[in-house]
């Protein structure tokens, strides 16, 4: 049985961006302290966390210091180095969750897809790419367009290139520097995601959300998604299968395509809390961040029920080039009943950089349609530009 | 219009106990930083706040340092010194909310009651006490028992002495060291409270909660309270009248008696977030802590709707004497769906010390009766004793 003391257990988090910040926010009420490791001095998580170690994500000395201060290690970025984490964990005796092996599996999208396909998870047809011919063959087999993807390092759509015809194959491949894979382009009805949690001897999943992307960056998440119950059920089954493949405890963001016929196909996995799960902070009985804290500590998981229809919208950098971050017209958000502001504490705004988000947790009788309309109005009203 | 930057505005809080900690938790998503001043090194708020100034609550040099670092000053304890706050605020130009004058009004219970009575707020009959004869006269006028109260320094029922008969007057008065007042003992149907907020040019109030005290310490808050709608309406009117008397922005905890005939009488006021409002963190669209942050900064207030039936229960020190805090059987709380644990991060547990609380936010169809039963089970299950 768990005993709480003061200070409580310490979570060592590799990465101190907005995910680390929201982890620290969720850890505080539980008496759990957070120390983050991040190369940017005074990173977003720093003001909320107990402490920050300023070091690169793969800096072994820094991670050793983190391990020495922590009861459990975890990470909020895929850039964490699995070899360093494994070595430090073994030497220090401080466990890492999820398991660094999971990072390795997910890091390379080709390995990720192969592992999941082997486990029976439905994935779009894909193949390895060694040269332009592989892309052309994929177009023959799957039909155009196909999606060419960098096997490693992609994030928020970076490294994903749609290829419309065989004539474009060579040029497209050159634009993806490094190893690549190619996938059938899924003509989806909607994009959905499941935020799933792997605990000590239990799993949990939040209700599925519908995700709206633009330029391959998440803009909005809407819960409940407009999917049929059978699709929701299928998405949960797929999430369970994914968790079966993943090693180590924690939250996994599982992005899925819902096909027009109701089939569910896996898009991508993040071995950490995910942007499409930020709505859980207000919209569900517990948040993905609290669940991650509980899971990595080996504590029991919390309830995941939806509390009311909920919409979240990202506040992205609407600027042409980097500048000091100044978000104007914030009163429009503050004045809107049931709008919850989350500011990530980044000093610089860059084009399309994630600077914060707003969650609208529906009040009595409010529908997702109404909430989405309000959310879009708010997103348009606030701005980093200074006309 | 408000513009958000990084770092955001800084709130300087006199006091770094659990209220300061929960203020810091609520401030973080808004991009608001918190610096607390507290004499206990590594006080409960310290791990969550940006920084702590270690100094006594009335230490002028410390409060000057706090003012220099803050955009607005506030306090989470009535022990804050109104003269020092006023002087520092005037010299530094850093505003204080609520106004220190409010502290002065509330600090002396006799002044508090007189001020409120003058403003038309319904209060139990009361009088000043200069000697035992005043207590005896009160018994003649109001009937026994009467409630003898220390005019200053009382907290969680300390300094409140019921006097059953005239023969006990002298002894009771001796037990209340210092100036006293006496009040009619209110034979209430239930104790309720309104958490009210005074903003820049608006006010707000959360739904009333029913409070269960034992040994004059709050044990449980139940929302919605079992009161008739007319009582709720009357309580809100009284709260509005109270806010009219109070100077300066912020949250006020307003404790009331509901009489058997539905009348509402003022018991006491706290010029700060209040234990009976902790349920708002999960139970309402916004929390009393977020509202306090918004109010003192002069930002718009948030929605106060109830999200679902909610019950919160205090975790008090169930020990005979001080010892290192170790709360056992915490899994019982963690395993309970919709139970939210709040640990205050105090190193020592003392008899009846407030160490944390648990809030049960009702899921679909759950009633306050069911939630209360579960809350009481959990409160009994966890313990600081070690057999």
XYZ file of C-alpha atoms in Angstrom:
774
model
C 0.000 0.000 0.000
C 1.193 3.494 -0.850
C 2.297 5.798 1.978
C 2.545 9.548 1.393
C 5.297 11.573 3.010
C 6.753 15.056 2.606
C 8.593 15.433 0.338
C 6.727 12.889 -1.762
C 8.235 10.832 -4.555
C 10.202 12.697 -7.210
C 9.644 12.241 -10.929
C 12.677 12.957 -13.099
C 11.468 14.131 -16.507
C 13.685 14.337 -19.586
C 12.293 17.405 -21.356
C 10.806 20.534 -19.822
C 8.442 21.869 -22.466
C 4.688 22.264 -22.117
C 4.218 18.547 -21.489
C 6.686 18.670 -18.608
C 4.951 21.782 -17.317
C 1.521 20.165 -17.338
C 2.984 17.029 -15.749
C 4.304 19.190 -12.917
C 0.914 20.916 -12.584
C -0.781 17.521 -12.267
C 1.848 16.120 -9.897
C 1.575 18.919 -7.333
C -1.801 18.028 -5.765
C -0.628 14.415 -5.395
C 2.400 15.517 -3.392
C 4.673 14.337 -6.205
C 7.671 16.530 -7.016
C 9.035 16.982 -10.507
C 12.594 17.724 -11.610
C 13.041 18.340 -15.336
C 16.092 18.154 -17.563
C 16.096 20.576 -20.475
C 18.813 22.504 -22.349
C 16.862 25.791 -22.377
C 17.474 27.728 -19.153
C 14.182 28.506 -17.434
C 12.268 26.187 -19.761
C 8.424 26.152 -19.720
C 8.263 23.569 -16.920
C 10.817 25.312 -14.708
C 8.550 27.777 -12.847
C 6.210 24.952 -11.778
C 8.686 22.130 -11.210
C 10.793 21.761 -8.071
C 13.948 22.193 -10.119
C 15.511 22.108 -13.570
C 18.781 20.499 -14.583
C 20.093 22.476 -17.564
C 21.521 19.881 -19.949
C 20.969 18.441 -23.410
C 18.380 15.667 -23.652
C 21.087 13.043 -24.230
C 23.657 14.456 -21.798
C 24.681 11.447 -19.734
C 26.069 13.399 -16.782
C 22.860 15.437 -16.608
C 20.680 12.346 -16.784
C 22.756 10.709 -14.065
C 22.120 13.724 -11.871
C 18.410 13.497 -12.712
C 18.355 9.794 -11.823
C 20.104 10.467 -8.526
C 17.391 12.942 -7.546
C 14.420 10.929 -8.811
C 12.449 7.868 -7.738
C 11.364 7.225 -11.332
C 12.560 8.606 -14.657
C 10.287 9.415 -17.564
C 10.458 11.576 -20.691
C 8.172 13.996 -22.470
C 10.024 14.024 -25.805
C 10.959 11.284 -28.242
C 14.394 12.903 -28.555
C 15.367 11.253 -25.291
C 18.223 8.859 -25.956
C 17.261 5.254 -25.270
C 20.844 4.001 -24.799
C 21.757 6.672 -22.284
C 18.491 6.160 -20.394
C 19.020 2.405 -20.258
C 22.601 2.704 -19.054
C 21.821 5.324 -16.421
C 18.813 3.400 -15.188
C 20.812 0.210 -14.832
C 23.681 1.911 -13.023
C 21.526 4.048 -10.736
C 18.755 1.554 -10.077
C 16.203 4.268 -10.898
C 13.556 2.759 -13.172
C 12.514 4.433 -16.451
C 8.921 4.399 -17.685
C 7.970 3.815 -20.433
C 10.814 1.380 -21.106
C 13.553 2.880 -23.312
C 13.022 -0.100 -25.635
C 9.642 1.442 -26.437
C 11.373 4.634 -27.516
C 13.514 2.580 -29.837
C 10.474 0.871 -31.346
C 8.606 4.127 -31.852
C 11.563 6.266 -32.884
C 11.896 4.576 -36.289
C 8.513 4.737 -38.013
C 9.307 1.680 -40.111
C 10.159 -0.388 -37.047
C 7.061 1.022 -35.318
C 4.758 -0.041 -38.153
C 6.348 -3.466 -38.512
C 6.105 -4.167 -34.793
C 2.474 -3.098 -34.685
C 1.535 -5.026 -37.827
C 3.148 -8.136 -36.361
C 1.002 -7.667 -33.272
C -2.159 -7.580 -35.353
C -2.727 -3.823 -35.142
C -4.367 -2.555 -38.358
C -1.970 -0.229 -40.193
C -2.112 1.273 -43.691
C -0.057 -0.713 -46.263
C 3.590 0.423 -46.064
C 7.064 -0.538 -47.172
C 10.695 0.396 -46.636
C 12.238 2.861 -49.075
C 15.797 2.327 -50.287
C 15.439 4.353 -53.470
C 12.899 6.088 -55.759
C 11.853 2.740 -57.235
C 10.312 1.721 -53.926
C 8.175 4.845 -53.984
C 7.099 4.164 -57.571
C 6.218 0.582 -56.722
C 4.147 1.797 -53.813
C 2.206 4.050 -56.185
C 1.605 1.059 -58.432
C 0.419 -1.048 -55.529
C -1.516 1.446 -53.353
C -2.463 4.067 -55.969
C -1.462 7.742 -55.878
C -0.932 9.717 -53.800
C 1.278 7.889 -51.298
C 2.760 9.321 -48.116
C 6.548 9.386 -47.940
C 7.827 9.658 -44.368
C 11.219 10.186 -42.816
C 11.767 7.118 -40.610
C 13.164 9.199 -37.765
C 12.997 12.745 -36.441
C 9.572 13.665 -37.854
C 7.302 15.700 -35.597
C 4.144 17.732 -36.182
C 4.139 16.626 -39.831
C 7.763 17.562 -40.478
C 9.312 14.878 -42.681
C 5.963 13.788 -44.173
C 5.680 14.360 -47.943
C 2.696 13.335 -50.073
C 3.828 12.034 -53.495
C 1.251 12.607 -56.235
C 2.890 10.718 -59.135
C 5.796 8.465 -60.009
C 7.530 11.415 -61.727
C 7.801 13.158 -58.334
C 9.351 10.189 -56.508
C 13.024 11.108 -56.802
C 12.565 14.745 -55.853
C 10.312 13.883 -52.936
C 12.831 11.386 -51.635
C 15.586 13.965 -51.788
C 13.475 16.367 -49.697
C 13.296 13.677 -47.007
C 16.924 13.594 -45.931
C 17.845 10.213 -44.497
C 16.094 6.840 -44.308
C 12.472 6.792 -45.418
C 9.372 4.640 -45.627
C 6.267 4.951 -47.750
C 2.642 4.418 -46.806
C -0.669 4.231 -48.585
C -2.438 7.596 -48.288
C -5.478 6.960 -46.113
C -8.639 8.621 -47.381
C -9.999 8.969 -43.866
C -13.416 10.120 -42.742
C -11.925 11.668 -39.619
C -8.802 11.560 -37.543
C -9.306 10.355 -33.996
C -7.062 9.510 -31.097
C -7.123 7.437 -27.976
C -5.151 8.518 -24.954
C -4.392 5.171 -23.341
C -2.617 4.367 -20.093
C -0.610 1.332 -19.136
C -0.474 0.925 -15.373
C 1.089 -1.654 -13.132
C -1.414 -4.415 -13.805
C -4.247 -2.477 -15.382
C -4.901 -0.287 -18.405
C -7.236 2.623 -19.004
C -8.327 4.750 -21.948
C -10.020 8.126 -22.250
C -12.994 8.575 -24.595
C -11.808 9.077 -28.177
C -11.364 12.616 -29.464
C -11.731 13.883 -33.005
C -8.663 15.778 -34.181
C -8.607 18.553 -36.743
C -5.204 19.113 -38.346
C -4.092 21.861 -40.704
C -0.656 21.859 -42.330
C -0.252 18.579 -40.395
C -0.353 20.399 -37.059
C -3.125 19.692 -34.570
C -5.560 22.582 -34.303
C -8.597 21.248 -32.461
C -9.742 18.233 -30.489
C -13.452 17.566 -30.056
C -14.887 15.148 -27.496
C -17.003 13.171 -27.924
C -15.844 12.529 -31.490
C -18.672 12.239 -34.001
C -17.935 8.540 -34.515
C -20.414 5.683 -34.178
C -20.222 3.633 -30.992
C -18.811 0.691 -32.991
C -15.887 2.851 -34.143
C -15.197 3.989 -30.589
C -15.266 0.367 -29.506
C -12.886 -0.648 -32.307
C -10.531 2.242 -31.438
C -10.369 1.046 -27.852
C -9.550 -2.493 -28.999
C -6.759 -1.178 -31.208
C -5.454 0.892 -28.286
C -5.442 -2.217 -26.091
C -3.452 -4.069 -28.748
C -1.000 -1.178 -28.977
C -0.517 -1.161 -25.199
C 0.181 -4.888 -25.411
C 3.161 -4.141 -27.652
C 4.517 -1.223 -25.640
C 6.893 -1.949 -22.804
C 6.739 -0.013 -19.581
C 4.117 2.043 -17.825
C 2.798 5.416 -18.871
C 0.441 7.325 -21.127
C 0.457 6.680 -24.870
C -1.072 9.008 -27.441
C -2.474 6.794 -30.190
C -3.469 8.604 -33.387
C -5.873 6.746 -35.641
C -7.632 7.136 -38.966
C -11.330 6.377 -39.112
C -12.030 5.065 -42.630
C -15.349 5.815 -44.358
C -16.420 2.183 -43.796
C -15.795 2.441 -40.050
C -12.440 0.659 -40.092
C -9.797 2.024 -37.766
C -6.168 2.253 -38.888
C -3.181 3.219 -36.827
C -1.451 6.441 -37.802
C 1.184 7.144 -35.154
C 2.012 6.605 -31.529
C 3.631 8.901 -28.996
C 4.987 7.210 -25.838
C 3.933 10.157 -23.649
C 1.009 12.505 -22.984
C -0.178 13.905 -26.296
C -1.474 17.241 -27.579
C -4.765 15.583 -28.491
C -5.252 14.676 -24.802
C -4.945 18.158 -23.301
C -8.750 18.339 -23.171
C -8.694 15.748 -20.372
C -7.479 18.348 -17.839
C -10.981 19.807 -17.614
C -13.024 17.395 -19.708
C -12.411 14.070 -17.972
C -12.532 12.817 -14.382
C -8.730 12.739 -14.406
C -6.180 14.203 -16.812
C -3.691 12.393 -19.031
C -0.973 14.112 -17.002
C -2.235 12.812 -13.666
C -2.554 9.357 -15.238
C 1.038 9.519 -16.466
C 2.247 10.469 -12.993
C 0.235 7.653 -11.416
C 1.306 5.104 -14.040
C 5.047 5.726 -13.926
C 4.983 5.631 -10.112
C 3.097 2.329 -10.230
C 0.099 3.873 -8.466
C -3.494 2.862 -9.267
C -4.966 4.597 -12.314
C -7.842 7.088 -12.054
C -11.279 7.265 -13.672
C -11.350 8.412 -17.306
C -15.053 9.267 -17.804
C -15.960 12.289 -19.892
C -17.385 15.045 -17.630
C -19.080 17.081 -20.354
C -18.659 17.801 -24.076
C -15.248 19.411 -24.442
C -13.302 21.169 -27.186
C -9.683 22.263 -27.059
C -7.941 24.530 -29.527
C -4.220 25.178 -29.866
C -2.781 28.681 -29.716
C -0.102 28.601 -32.427
C 2.381 31.269 -33.377
C 0.600 33.423 -35.997
C 3.806 35.249 -36.892
C 6.134 35.298 -39.893
C 9.311 35.128 -37.888
C 10.513 34.660 -34.311
C 9.926 37.417 -31.802
C 9.264 37.908 -28.090
C 5.945 36.282 -27.270
C 3.128 38.716 -26.528
C -0.355 37.257 -26.783
C -2.893 40.046 -27.248
C -6.640 40.190 -26.569
C -6.409 37.519 -23.897
C -9.468 39.057 -22.235
C -11.552 37.492 -24.976
C -10.588 34.102 -23.563
C -10.757 35.152 -19.917
C -14.253 36.599 -20.368
C -15.680 33.492 -22.023
C -17.537 31.293 -19.539
C -15.986 27.847 -19.245
C -12.943 28.755 -21.354
C -9.772 27.530 -19.659
C -6.513 29.170 -20.645
C -3.244 27.244 -20.657
C -0.154 29.333 -21.320
C 3.053 27.381 -21.845
C 5.509 30.037 -20.727
C 7.637 30.188 -23.874
C 9.619 33.382 -24.301
C 9.770 33.344 -28.080
C 6.931 32.891 -30.525
C 7.816 31.262 -33.851
C 5.650 30.495 -36.884
C 3.147 27.779 -35.876
C 4.903 27.161 -32.550
C 2.593 25.731 -29.875
C 2.315 28.562 -27.351
C -0.708 27.488 -25.346
C -4.184 26.092 -25.659
C -7.747 26.856 -24.623
C -10.185 24.219 -23.459
C -13.907 24.799 -23.403
C -15.586 22.433 -20.971
C -19.266 22.426 -21.846
C -21.707 23.753 -19.320
C -25.246 22.410 -18.876
C -26.691 21.672 -22.309
C -23.802 22.982 -24.422
C -22.970 20.886 -27.486
C -19.613 20.260 -29.132
C -20.825 22.280 -32.146
C -21.441 25.349 -29.977
C -18.172 24.875 -28.142
C -16.235 24.492 -31.388
C -17.721 27.686 -32.780
C -16.704 29.593 -29.652
C -13.258 27.983 -29.623
C -12.633 29.079 -33.208
C -13.770 32.615 -32.454
C -11.346 32.773 -29.531
C -8.500 31.329 -31.565
C -9.051 34.023 -34.192
C -9.413 36.800 -31.608
C -6.091 36.318 -29.832
C -2.903 37.080 -31.734
C 0.849 37.415 -31.434
C 0.983 39.999 -34.192
C 0.906 43.689 -33.424
C -0.772 45.315 -36.394
C -6.961 44.372 -22.935
C -4.685 41.899 -21.224
C -1.484 40.816 -22.988
C 0.308 37.636 -21.888
C 4.088 37.472 -21.905
C 6.736 35.163 -20.500
C 7.340 35.487 -17.640
C 3.754 36.462 -16.864
C 2.645 38.638 -13.975
C 3.914 37.692 -10.517
C 1.659 37.346 -7.494
C 3.351 37.982 -4.152
C 1.563 35.946 -1.500
C 2.018 36.495 2.244
C 1.731 32.963 3.597
C 2.830 29.725 1.966
C 0.559 27.089 3.490
C -1.908 24.917 1.589
C -3.845 27.945 0.367
C -0.686 29.412 -1.126
C 0.123 26.052 -2.637
C -3.277 25.721 -4.293
C -3.046 29.341 -5.477
C 0.241 28.485 -7.172
C -1.302 25.369 -8.710
C -4.132 27.478 -10.147
C -1.830 30.276 -11.296
C 0.477 28.051 -13.368
C -1.845 27.331 -16.337
C -2.598 31.061 -16.586
C 1.082 31.874 -16.948
C 1.012 33.668 -13.590
C 4.002 33.150 -11.324
C 3.746 33.017 -7.551
C 6.319 34.026 -4.936
C 5.357 33.254 -1.344
C 6.595 34.663 1.941
C 6.549 32.234 4.847
C 8.736 31.694 7.920
C 8.889 27.899 7.512
C 11.702 26.950 5.149
C 10.346 24.856 2.272
C 6.745 25.618 3.244
C 3.878 23.721 1.549
C 3.667 26.217 -1.353
C 7.423 26.245 -2.016
C 7.741 23.245 -4.360
C 5.029 24.626 -6.660
C 5.755 28.352 -6.442
C 8.495 30.102 -8.389
C 10.197 31.056 -5.141
C 9.852 31.476 -1.401
C 11.074 34.366 0.733
C 11.742 32.943 4.185
C 10.508 35.589 6.631
C 7.883 36.126 9.326
C 4.448 37.189 8.082
C 4.925 40.702 9.462
C 8.608 41.072 8.561
C 8.783 44.424 6.808
C 12.070 43.801 4.989
C 10.745 40.483 3.704
C 7.485 42.022 2.537
C 9.410 44.814 0.807
C 11.383 42.166 -1.079
C 8.119 40.419 -1.953
C 6.611 43.682 -3.228
C 9.676 44.385 -5.334
C 9.291 41.024 -7.093
C 5.505 41.118 -7.483
C 2.962 42.894 -9.656
C 0.290 42.458 -6.997
C 0.439 41.462 -3.346
C -2.128 39.283 -1.637
C -2.279 37.133 1.499
C -3.559 33.716 2.398
C -3.570 34.173 6.168
C -5.301 36.667 8.432
C -2.029 36.947 10.373
C -0.733 39.263 7.661
C -0.060 42.659 9.225
C -2.287 45.371 7.756
C -0.004 48.269 8.755
C 3.087 46.746 7.212
C 1.197 45.803 4.058
C -0.221 49.305 3.708
C 3.134 50.968 4.218
C 5.002 48.671 1.836
C 2.320 48.977 -0.805
C 2.376 52.758 -0.619
C 6.166 52.947 -0.792
C 6.593 50.335 -3.523
C 3.564 51.166 -5.621
C 2.643 47.462 -5.655
C -1.086 47.165 -4.955
C -2.451 44.807 -2.265
C -5.711 42.907 -2.712
C -7.899 42.595 -0.756
C -7.261 46.017 0.812
C -5.397 45.797 4.137
C -8.282 47.815 5.629
C -10.410 44.709 5.071
C -7.984 42.692 7.165
C -8.396 45.230 9.937
C -12.184 45.010 9.763
C -12.192 41.232 9.804
C -9.363 40.699 12.263
C -11.421 41.904 15.251
C -14.626 39.864 15.348
C -16.446 42.614 17.206
C -15.516 45.206 14.584
C -16.406 42.687 11.872
C -19.887 42.075 13.280
C -20.548 45.783 13.889
C -19.488 46.716 10.375
C -21.623 44.021 8.809
C -24.632 44.802 10.993
C -24.350 48.472 10.015
C -24.398 47.387 6.369
C -27.628 45.485 6.847
C -26.084 42.006 6.889
C -28.081 39.691 9.201
C -25.919 38.668 12.166
C -26.781 36.867 15.409
C -27.341 39.264 18.356
C -23.966 40.116 19.890
C -22.295 42.539 22.286
C -18.874 43.588 23.491
C -17.561 41.917 26.636
C -15.674 43.979 29.206
C -16.294 41.620 32.116
C -18.348 38.610 33.275
C -21.439 40.777 33.745
C -21.661 41.323 29.995
C -21.750 37.560 29.490
C -24.442 37.180 32.152
C -26.517 39.934 30.585
C -26.195 38.233 27.217
C -27.568 35.033 28.773
C -30.472 37.044 30.163
C -31.160 38.637 26.795
C -30.444 35.828 24.330
C -30.994 32.785 26.530
C -28.376 30.111 27.364
C -26.099 28.937 25.955
C -24.257 31.903 24.486
C -21.048 31.794 22.463
C -18.100 33.646 23.943
C -15.462 34.497 21.365
C -11.970 35.919 21.480
C -12.122 39.097 19.389
C -8.813 38.355 17.689
C -6.626 35.384 16.859
C -9.337 32.714 16.790
C -9.047 30.135 14.034
C -10.669 26.757 13.412
C -12.801 27.279 16.512
C -9.906 28.179 18.787
C -11.024 30.962 21.119
C -14.732 30.040 20.870
C -16.284 28.949 24.167
C -19.963 28.089 24.662
C -21.225 29.334 28.046
C -24.072 27.249 29.423
C -25.012 29.297 32.504
C -24.307 32.553 34.287
C -22.301 30.661 36.915
C -19.770 29.717 34.214
C -19.308 33.267 32.892
C -16.210 34.250 34.859
C -14.343 31.005 34.253
C -15.194 31.010 30.550
C -13.981 34.562 30.210
C -10.691 33.674 31.854
C -10.177 30.860 29.346
C -10.495 33.404 26.541
C -7.334 35.402 27.135
C -7.698 38.957 25.831
C -10.634 41.013 24.527
C -13.846 39.125 23.927
C -17.349 39.417 22.529
C -20.432 37.351 23.119
C -23.030 36.140 20.651
C -26.357 34.431 20.771
C -25.896 30.725 20.134
C -27.547 30.021 16.812
C -29.639 26.863 16.761
C -28.961 26.338 13.088
C -30.474 23.788 10.745
C -27.242 23.593 8.786
C -24.040 25.502 8.266
C -23.487 26.716 4.736
C -20.967 28.917 3.018
C -20.717 31.058 -0.054
C -17.380 31.480 -1.790
C -17.784 34.937 -3.306
C -15.446 36.900 -5.538
C -15.028 40.622 -5.897
C -13.527 41.518 -9.259
C -12.643 44.772 -10.890
C -16.207 45.806 -11.715
C -18.047 42.549 -11.282
C -18.755 39.965 -8.611
C -19.317 36.226 -8.733
C -20.344 33.498 -6.318
C -20.081 29.737 -6.351
C -23.093 27.576 -5.482
C -23.497 27.286 -1.706
C -21.966 24.316 0.053
C -23.131 22.619 3.226
C -20.390 22.366 5.824
C -20.078 19.695 8.486
C -17.924 20.701 11.450
C -16.743 18.604 14.353
C -14.860 20.111 17.299
C -15.349 23.364 15.362
C -13.087 22.162 12.548
C -14.452 21.707 9.048
C -14.723 18.034 8.109
C -16.873 17.911 4.989
C -18.391 20.181 2.378
C -21.335 18.959 0.312
C -22.501 20.634 -2.891
C -25.261 21.218 -3.680
C -26.246 21.921 -0.075
C -29.592 20.453 0.911
C -31.117 23.935 1.247
C -34.250 25.186 -0.455
C -33.750 27.430 -3.471
C -35.020 30.417 -1.451
C -32.243 29.883 1.107
C -29.623 29.672 -1.633
C -31.021 32.897 -3.069
C -30.925 34.595 0.339
C -27.361 33.388 0.928
C -26.262 34.943 -2.360
C -27.898 38.246 -1.408
C -26.101 38.224 1.927
C -22.850 37.462 0.122
C -23.431 40.418 -2.212
C -23.995 42.656 0.814
C -20.814 41.376 2.427
C -18.806 42.058 -0.751
C -20.247 45.581 -0.701
C -18.595 46.166 2.687
C -15.257 44.563 1.814
C -12.601 46.717 0.217
C -10.359 45.365 -2.495
C -10.564 42.529 -4.960
C -10.333 38.848 -4.185
C -12.117 35.755 -2.944
C -14.030 35.849 0.330
C -15.138 32.777 2.243
C -18.482 33.635 3.845
C -19.712 31.200 6.483
C -23.420 31.319 7.250
C -25.987 29.703 9.508
C -29.199 28.492 7.947
C -31.901 28.828 10.635
C -34.769 26.314 10.831
C -37.137 28.971 9.426
C -34.912 29.514 6.374
C -33.310 32.715 7.650
C -29.640 33.142 6.880
C -27.278 34.615 9.486
C -23.656 35.531 9.034
C -21.173 33.496 11.054
C -17.707 34.533 9.909
C -15.777 35.872 6.954
C -12.331 35.025 5.659
C -10.784 37.535 3.221
C -9.198 34.750 1.159
C -9.924 31.363 -0.413
C -11.538 29.157 2.211
C -11.398 25.492 3.199
C -15.103 25.172 2.392
C -14.326 26.164 -1.218
C -11.723 23.509 -1.996
C -14.434 21.469 -3.738
C -14.484 24.082 -6.535
C -11.178 22.741 -7.950
C -12.985 19.782 -9.487
C -16.623 20.587 -8.791
C -17.065 23.960 -10.482
C -16.233 25.426 -13.899
C -13.421 27.371 -12.257
C -11.811 27.089 -8.827
C -11.802 29.595 -5.983
C -8.031 29.733 -6.418
C -8.181 30.632 -10.099
C -10.818 33.236 -9.258
C -8.575 34.754 -6.590
C -5.680 34.955 -9.046
C -7.908 36.577 -11.665
C -9.509 38.967 -9.186
C -6.344 40.299 -7.586
C -4.790 40.827 -11.041
C -7.896 42.713 -12.149
C -8.636 40.109 -14.823
C -12.185 39.078 -15.782
C -13.752 36.489 -13.483
C -14.557 32.960 -14.647
C -17.748 30.882 -14.665
C -18.806 29.424 -11.313
C -21.369 26.771 -12.358
C -21.457 23.478 -10.522
C -20.193 20.687 -12.809
C -21.609 17.760 -10.859
C -22.543 16.905 -7.257
C -19.330 17.161 -5.261
C -18.176 16.297 -1.763
C -14.855 17.166 -0.190
C -13.488 15.779 3.042
C -10.508 17.015 5.044
C -7.627 14.753 5.954
C -6.813 15.812 9.516
C -4.017 14.645 11.763
C -5.409 11.577 13.595
C -2.485 11.478 16.008
C -2.006 12.196 19.705
C 1.167 14.189 19.259
C 3.386 15.630 16.523
C 5.404 13.274 14.377
C 6.738 12.985 10.830
C 3.795 12.855 8.459
C 3.185 9.453 6.887
C -0.258 8.956 5.437
C -0.991 5.252 5.099
C -3.447 3.332 2.898
C -3.436 6.084 0.277
C -4.256 3.438 -2.335
C -7.785 3.404 -0.973
C -8.144 6.981 -2.233
C -6.179 6.446 -5.447
C -8.284 3.408 -6.364
C -11.613 5.154 -5.885
C -13.024 6.421 -9.185
C -13.455 10.187 -9.203
C -11.616 10.668 -5.888
C -9.117 13.505 -6.190
C -6.285 13.593 -3.690
C -4.782 16.877 -2.503
C -1.698 16.526 -0.325
C -0.482 19.729 1.278
C 3.188 18.792 1.662
C 3.496 19.337 5.414
C 6.387 17.539 7.037
C 4.849 17.169 10.481
C 1.432 15.854 11.372
C -0.143 17.277 14.532
C -3.460 16.477 16.228
C -6.255 17.698 13.907
C -3.805 19.519 11.611
C -5.117 19.939 8.068
C -2.821 17.681 6.021
C -4.768 17.347 2.806
C -8.219 16.785 1.407
C -10.065 14.484 -0.950
C -12.712 15.683 -3.375
C -15.201 13.332 -4.955
C -16.591 14.830 -8.146
C -19.736 12.889 -8.934
C -19.833 10.843 -12.089
C -22.963 10.271 -14.150
C -25.900 9.768 -11.816
C -23.991 9.832 -8.520
C -25.720 11.672 -5.675
C -24.227 13.687 -2.845
C -25.432 10.982 -0.425
C -23.439 8.299 -2.248
C -20.410 10.559 -2.544
C -20.547 11.450 1.142
C -20.676 7.807 2.135
C -17.615 7.047 -0.004
C -15.811 10.154 1.268
C -16.347 9.087 4.874
C -15.110 5.576 4.133
C -11.953 6.996 2.598
C -11.410 9.406 5.456
C -11.622 6.496 7.901
C -9.400 4.249 5.773
C -6.360 6.524 5.556
C -4.411 7.225 8.713
C -1.288 8.830 10.106
C -1.087 6.296 12.923
C 1.079 3.274 12.430
C -0.339 0.113 13.951
